[in-house]
Short mmCIF file of C-alpha atoms in Angstrom, two decimals:
data_model
loop_
_atom_site.label_atom_id
_atom_site.label_comp_id
_atom_site.label_asym_id
_atom_site.label_seq_id
_atom_site.Cartn_x
_atom_site.Cartn_y
_atom_site.Cartn_z
CA GLU A 494 0.05 0.09 0.00
CA SER A 495 1.00 3.42 -1.00
CA LEU A 496 2.04 6.33 1.59
CA ALA A 497 -0.60 8.12 2.64
CA ASP A 498 -1.49 10.94 5.22
CA GLY A 499 -4.06 10.08 7.67
CA GLY A 500 -6.50 12.95 7.26
CA ASN A 501 -5.71 15.35 10.57
CA GLY A 502 -2.15 16.24 10.62
CA ASP A 503 -1.15 14.14 12.96
CA THR A 504 -0.99 10.43 11.66
CA MET A 505 -0.13 8.78 8.39
CA VAL A 506 -0.88 5.20 7.17
CA VAL A 507 1.97 3.36 6.07
CA PHE A 508 1.72 -0.34 4.65
CA GLY A 509 -2.23 -0.27 6.24
CA PHE A 510 -0.17 0.59 9.51
CA ILE A 511 -1.38 3.30 11.56
CA MET A 512 1.93 5.69 12.90
CA GLU A 513 2.57 8.13 15.43
CA SER A 514 3.56 11.70 13.88
CA SER A 515 6.64 13.34 14.76
CA GLY A 516 4.00 15.98 16.66
CA GLY A 517 2.96 13.42 19.57
CA MET A 518 0.28 10.20 20.43
CA LEU A 519 -2.49 9.49 18.26
CA ASN A 520 -6.13 10.43 18.55
CA TYR A 521 -6.79 6.73 19.40
CA PRO A 522 -10.66 8.03 20.81
CA MET A 523 -11.64 9.56 17.58
CA LEU A 524 -9.91 5.81 15.61
CA TYR A 525 -13.15 4.71 17.25
CA LEU A 526 -15.68 6.87 15.28
CA GLU A 527 -14.09 5.65 12.38
CA HIS A 528 -15.43 2.12 12.63
CA LEU A 529 -18.54 2.49 14.66
CA SER A 530 -21.68 2.77 12.38
CA GLU A 531 -24.82 5.03 12.94
CA SER A 532 -26.95 2.34 14.71
CA ASP A 533 -23.85 1.39 16.49
CA LEU A 534 -24.14 5.08 17.79
CA GLU A 535 -27.86 4.83 18.33
CA LEU A 536 -27.09 1.74 20.35
CA MET A 537 -25.28 3.65 22.49
CA ALA A 538 -26.82 6.61 22.93
CA ARG A 539 -30.10 4.77 23.63
CA ALA A 540 -28.45 2.52 26.35
CA THR A 541 -26.58 5.30 28.11
CA GLY A 542 -29.25 7.91 28.05
CA ARG A 543 -26.21 10.15 26.99
CA ARG A 544 -27.47 12.15 23.76
CA PRO A 545 -30.84 11.25 22.04
CA ASP A 546 -29.62 10.31 18.82
CA ALA A 547 -26.37 9.28 16.89
CA ALA A 548 -25.74 12.33 15.74
CA ALA A 549 -25.72 14.15 18.75
CA LEU A 550 -23.75 11.53 20.37
CA ARG A 551 -21.13 11.57 17.49
CA THR A 552 -20.49 15.44 17.90
CA GLN A 553 -20.24 14.94 21.83
CA LEU A 554 -17.69 12.85 21.74
CA ARG A 555 -15.92 14.71 18.31
CA SER A 556 -15.49 17.53 21.18
CA ALA A 557 -14.71 15.25 24.19
CA PRO A 558 -13.06 12.24 22.45
CA GLU A 559 -12.05 10.39 25.97
CA THR A 560 -15.75 9.74 26.85
CA ILE A 561 -15.71 6.99 24.18
CA ASP A 562 -13.66 4.63 27.33
CA LEU A 563 -16.33 5.75 30.02
CA LEU A 564 -19.26 4.66 27.20
CA LEU A 565 -17.80 1.34 26.28
CA GLY A 566 -17.29 0.32 29.31
CA ALA A 567 -20.89 1.58 30.74
CA PRO A 568 -22.50 -1.58 32.65
CA GLU A 569 -26.16 -0.31 30.74
CA LEU A 570 -24.45 -1.11 27.38
CA TYR A 571 -23.37 -4.35 27.96
CA ASP A 572 -26.83 -5.02 29.56
CA ALA A 573 -28.42 -4.07 26.06
CA VAL A 574 -26.43 -6.41 23.64
CA PHE A 575 -25.11 -9.42 26.14
CA GLY A 576 -27.82 -9.28 29.09
CA ASP A 577 -29.91 -12.42 27.38
CA LEU A 578 -27.76 -14.90 25.99
CA ASP A 579 -30.41 -16.59 24.74
CA THR A 580 -31.23 -13.90 22.64
CA PRO A 581 -29.14 -13.58 19.09
CA LEU A 582 -27.05 -10.54 19.00
CA ALA A 583 -29.11 -7.15 17.00
CA SER A 584 -27.98 -7.77 13.18
CA ALA A 585 -27.83 -4.00 13.62
CA VAL A 586 -24.26 -4.39 16.44
CA SER A 587 -21.01 -4.23 14.72
CA PRO A 588 -18.13 -6.65 15.76
CA PHE A 589 -15.85 -3.12 16.63
CA LEU A 590 -18.50 -2.26 18.92
CA VAL A 591 -19.17 -5.91 20.39
CA PHE A 592 -15.45 -6.11 20.76
CA GLY A 593 -15.32 -2.65 22.34
CA MET A 594 -17.65 -3.41 25.18
CA LEU A 595 -15.52 -7.28 25.92
CA VAL A 596 -12.32 -5.31 25.87
CA ASN A 597 -13.34 -2.48 27.94
CA ARG A 598 -15.21 -5.20 30.19
CA VAL A 599 -12.21 -7.02 30.48
CA ALA A 600 -10.41 -4.00 31.61
CA ALA A 601 -12.92 -3.19 34.56
CA ASP A 602 -12.91 -7.44 35.55
CA LEU A 603 -9.04 -6.93 35.87
CA ARG A 604 -8.79 -3.39 38.06
CA GLU A 605 -10.92 -5.55 40.61
CA ALA A 606 -9.84 -9.20 40.28
CA SER A 607 -7.33 -10.77 42.70
CA TYR A 608 -6.00 -13.71 40.49
CA VAL A 609 -7.25 -15.16 36.84
CA LEU A 610 -7.93 -18.74 36.07
CA GLU A 611 -4.23 -19.16 33.56
CA TRP A 612 -4.05 -21.74 30.51
CA SER A 613 -1.85 -24.29 31.76
CA ALA A 614 -2.95 -27.04 28.89
CA PRO A 615 -5.90 -27.70 26.52
CA LYS A 616 -8.74 -27.47 28.86
CA GLN A 617 -6.99 -26.75 31.97
CA ARG A 618 -6.36 -23.38 33.89
CA LEU A 619 -5.07 -23.02 37.13
CA PRO A 620 -5.43 -19.74 39.28
CA VAL A 621 -2.56 -17.46 38.96
CA PHE A 622 -2.17 -14.10 41.40
CA ASP A 623 -0.02 -12.49 38.48
CA VAL A 624 -2.47 -9.34 37.81
CA VAL A 625 -0.52 -6.48 38.01
CA SER A 626 0.89 -7.09 33.92
CA LEU A 627 -2.37 -7.97 32.79
CA ARG A 628 -3.77 -4.71 33.95
CA GLN A 629 -1.16 -2.76 32.75
CA ILE A 630 -1.52 -3.70 29.39
CA ILE A 631 -5.34 -3.49 29.29
CA ASP A 632 -5.14 -0.05 31.25
CA ASP A 633 -3.69 1.86 28.23
CA PRO A 634 -6.62 3.45 25.96
CA ALA A 635 -3.97 2.66 23.03
CA ARG A 636 -3.70 -1.32 24.35
CA ARG A 637 -7.40 -1.31 24.39
CA TYR A 638 -7.86 0.09 20.83
CA PHE A 639 -5.08 -2.15 19.75
CA LEU A 640 -6.91 -5.41 20.79
CA VAL A 641 -10.80 -3.88 19.23
CA GLU A 642 -9.21 -3.75 15.72
CA LEU A 643 -7.49 -7.01 15.95
CA LEU A 644 -10.18 -8.84 17.47
CA THR A 645 -12.38 -7.55 14.83
CA SER A 646 -9.77 -7.69 11.70
CA PHE A 647 -10.49 -12.10 12.71
CA THR A 648 -14.45 -11.80 11.75
CA LYS A 649 -13.45 -12.15 8.14
CA VAL A 650 -10.57 -14.57 7.30
CA THR A 651 -8.78 -14.43 3.89
CA SER A 652 -8.34 -17.39 2.23
CA GLY A 653 -7.79 -18.29 -1.57
CA SER A 654 -5.40 -20.61 -3.31
CA THR A 655 -2.04 -19.54 -5.30
CA TRP A 656 0.40 -20.98 -7.95
CA VAL A 657 3.45 -21.76 -6.83
CA ARG A 658 6.35 -23.34 -8.36
CA THR A 659 7.48 -26.49 -7.14
CA ARG A 660 10.29 -29.55 -8.85
CA LYS A 661 7.29 -30.88 -10.75
CA GLY A 662 6.08 -28.21 -12.22
CA TYR A 663 3.48 -25.52 -11.08
CA ARG A 664 1.21 -26.24 -8.07
CA ARG A 665 -1.96 -24.53 -7.19
CA ARG A 666 -1.46 -24.23 -3.46
CA ARG A 667 -4.82 -23.55 -1.16
CA TYR A 668 -3.69 -20.42 1.41
CA SER A 669 -5.81 -19.08 4.36
CA GLU A 670 -4.49 -16.06 6.91
CA LEU A 671 -5.16 -18.30 9.98
CA ASP A 672 -2.47 -20.90 8.54
CA PRO A 673 0.68 -18.76 9.86
CA VAL A 674 3.09 -21.81 7.16
CA ARG A 675 1.21 -20.95 4.43
CA LEU A 676 0.80 -17.85 5.15
CA ALA A 677 4.64 -16.69 5.85
CA GLU A 678 5.46 -18.14 2.57
CA MET A 679 3.21 -16.27 0.56
CA VAL A 680 4.90 -12.92 2.92
CA ASP A 681 8.68 -13.83 2.16
CA LEU A 682 7.66 -13.96 -1.79
CA LEU A 683 6.28 -10.09 -1.52
CA PRO A 684 8.30 -7.65 -2.86
CA ALA A 685 10.13 -5.96 0.09
CA SER A 686 7.48 -2.68 -0.14
CA GLN A 687 4.87 -5.14 0.81
CA ARG A 688 6.15 -6.87 3.21
CA PRO A 689 5.44 -4.55 6.22
CA GLY A 690 1.96 -5.24 6.07
CA GLY A 691 2.91 -8.81 5.69
CA TYR A 692 4.55 -9.04 8.72
CA ARG A 693 2.22 -7.01 10.95
CA ARG A 694 -0.52 -9.50 9.83
CA LEU A 695 1.47 -12.75 10.94
CA GLY A 696 1.88 -11.30 14.05
CA ASP A 697 -1.54 -10.94 14.66
CA VAL A 698 -2.27 -14.48 13.00
CA ALA A 699 0.30 -15.48 16.33
CA LEU A 700 -1.63 -13.52 19.26
CA PHE A 701 -4.88 -14.50 17.85
CA LEU A 702 -4.64 -18.18 17.61
CA SER A 703 -2.58 -17.96 20.53
CA GLY A 704 -4.51 -15.13 22.92
CA VAL A 705 -8.15 -16.80 21.72
CA PHE A 706 -8.25 -20.24 20.97
CA PRO A 707 -5.10 -21.73 22.77
CA ASP A 708 -6.56 -25.51 23.75
CA HIS A 709 -6.71 -25.42 19.81
CA THR A 710 -3.02 -23.78 18.93
CA ALA A 711 -1.83 -26.13 21.78
CA THR A 712 -2.88 -29.34 20.09
CA ASN A 713 -2.67 -28.59 16.83
CA PRO A 714 1.40 -27.47 16.99
CA VAL A 715 3.35 -26.39 13.94
CA GLU A 716 4.35 -29.48 11.88
CA PRO A 717 8.04 -30.33 12.67
CA ARG A 718 9.04 -29.95 8.62
CA HIS A 719 7.62 -26.63 8.99
CA ARG A 720 9.20 -25.15 11.77
CA GLU A 721 12.67 -24.25 10.15
CA ASN A 722 11.17 -22.21 7.46
CA ILE A 723 8.50 -20.29 9.44
CA VAL A 724 11.06 -19.39 12.42
CA ARG A 725 13.43 -18.01 9.27
CA SER A 726 10.26 -16.08 8.72
CA ALA A 727 9.93 -14.24 11.79
CA GLY A 728 13.66 -13.84 12.72
CA ILE A 729 13.92 -15.45 15.72
CA PRO A 730 16.87 -17.85 16.65
CA GLU A 731 16.81 -21.36 15.11
CA SER A 732 17.19 -23.47 18.02
CA ALA A 733 12.94 -21.97 18.58
CA ALA A 734 13.07 -25.11 15.72
CA LEU A 735 13.73 -27.78 17.83
CA ASP A 736 12.05 -26.70 20.90
CA GLN A 737 8.11 -28.77 20.62
CA ARG A 738 7.56 -28.61 24.00
CA ASN A 739 4.78 -25.38 24.44
CA ALA A 740 3.03 -24.56 21.29
CA LEU A 741 2.20 -21.42 22.84
CA GLY A 742 5.64 -20.34 23.69
CA PHE A 743 6.60 -20.88 19.86
CA HIS A 744 3.65 -18.56 18.85
CA GLU A 745 4.68 -16.28 21.15
CA ALA A 746 8.17 -16.02 19.96
CA LEU A 747 6.88 -16.20 16.41
CA GLY A 748 4.24 -13.74 16.93
CA ALA A 749 6.72 -11.05 18.59
CA GLY A 750 9.58 -11.69 15.75
CA TRP A 751 6.81 -10.69 13.21
CA TYR A 752 6.16 -7.45 14.73
CA ARG A 753 9.94 -6.37 15.22
CA ARG A 754 10.41 -7.38 11.38
CA ALA A 755 7.65 -5.36 10.38
CA VAL A 756 8.76 -2.47 12.29
CA ASP A 757 12.18 -2.99 10.46
CA ALA A 758 10.76 -3.19 7.10
CA ALA A 759 8.21 -0.34 7.40
CA ALA A 760 11.95 1.84 8.17
CA ALA A 761 13.74 -0.04 5.71
CA ALA A 762 11.03 1.37 2.75
CA VAL A 763 10.11 4.63 4.41
CA GLY A 764 12.48 5.36 7.06
CA ALA A 765 10.08 5.03 10.36
CA GLY A 766 8.33 2.01 11.25
CA PRO A 767 4.95 2.12 13.42
CA SER A 768 6.95 1.93 17.58
CA PHE A 769 3.74 0.47 19.00
CA LEU A 770 4.01 -2.99 17.35
CA LEU A 771 7.62 -2.78 19.28
CA ASP A 772 5.74 -1.96 22.46
CA VAL A 773 3.37 -5.44 21.51
CA ALA A 774 6.23 -7.62 20.93
CA ASP A 775 8.24 -6.88 24.10
CA HIS A 776 4.89 -7.52 26.15
CA PHE A 777 3.12 -9.95 23.83
CA ARG A 778 3.04 -12.63 26.16
CA GLU A 779 1.03 -10.45 28.89
CA THR A 780 -1.10 -9.44 25.80
CA ARG A 781 -2.19 -13.13 24.77
CA ARG A 782 -2.97 -13.78 28.23
CA VAL A 783 -5.19 -10.98 28.52
CA LEU A 784 -7.25 -12.14 25.46
CA ASN A 785 -6.78 -15.52 27.16
CA TYR A 786 -8.84 -14.47 30.16
CA LEU A 787 -11.22 -12.24 27.48
CA ALA A 788 -11.79 -15.63 25.22
CA ASP A 789 -12.65 -17.71 28.48
CA ARG A 790 -14.89 -15.39 30.52
CA TYR A 791 -16.93 -13.99 27.35
CA LEU A 792 -15.96 -15.41 23.76
CA PHE A 793 -16.77 -19.03 25.07
CA ARG A 794 -20.26 -17.87 26.63
CA LEU A 795 -21.44 -17.44 23.07
CA GLY A 796 -21.40 -20.27 21.59
CA PRO A 797 -19.70 -23.51 21.00
CA GLY A 798 -18.69 -22.49 17.21
CA LEU A 799 -16.40 -20.65 19.24
CA MET A 800 -14.34 -23.21 20.58
CA ARG A 801 -11.98 -23.57 17.38
CA PRO A 802 -11.18 -20.99 14.31
CA ALA A 803 -12.86 -21.70 11.49
CA GLY A 804 -11.22 -21.38 7.70
#
């Protein structure tokens, strides 16, 4: 993708990344307004009683964007959408609003929690009292926005087929972006100008699979014959390919490596990379644990179809 102005003079979009400008931090609350639909705002206004309609609420949020966190975390809004789990979600509610509510709900939970049930093995959870590191992740509004955007991006999964050259000639090969092995092969074939976005998506996939579907990820590890290539793609030590004891730990190493490669590739192309991805890489495990909590406590309560990724 090309370099483009973000529209307000404070941000840029590079290879699909939203990047900080030299003038300061991103206005993350305003980015929510780019994703929330009119029906989302209508529901928020009606459930919280803040403003009578979507237009009035949008105006309020533009003048006081910090209000968005209060609205997304409002118990009244949560009850309006999730109050009756036997009733399907209203079609007018966008995935972005749903995940915005859930991420903010998790933030409220962790502020009060003294322990969390930690993933230890497939279908096994143990109480862990290290909640402070999770609070530090989820209390940051920029990180909350990152998680909402990440989860929303996987409500539609890209898949298809490509032609690849083998020793026996060209063969059609199917791919899904939820298959990091095939996706890494495709990204490595991209021209240098397109690799930053590809590495970013690979990092997202590793975080999504290990965070939302830890049981599935742990019981479906990367096959040994693919590990060397995928480790090379992530730019992490080759010794990681030999350690097959912990599938989630392997995905943590891969994801952090791919995020760092995305930043390096963007810097090589345009002179700067999105520094927030380095923060995600440095705190990949804690971010994964936040998603584990969100999935166990909320997502898997909504239906058995969420127990493993589709596609």
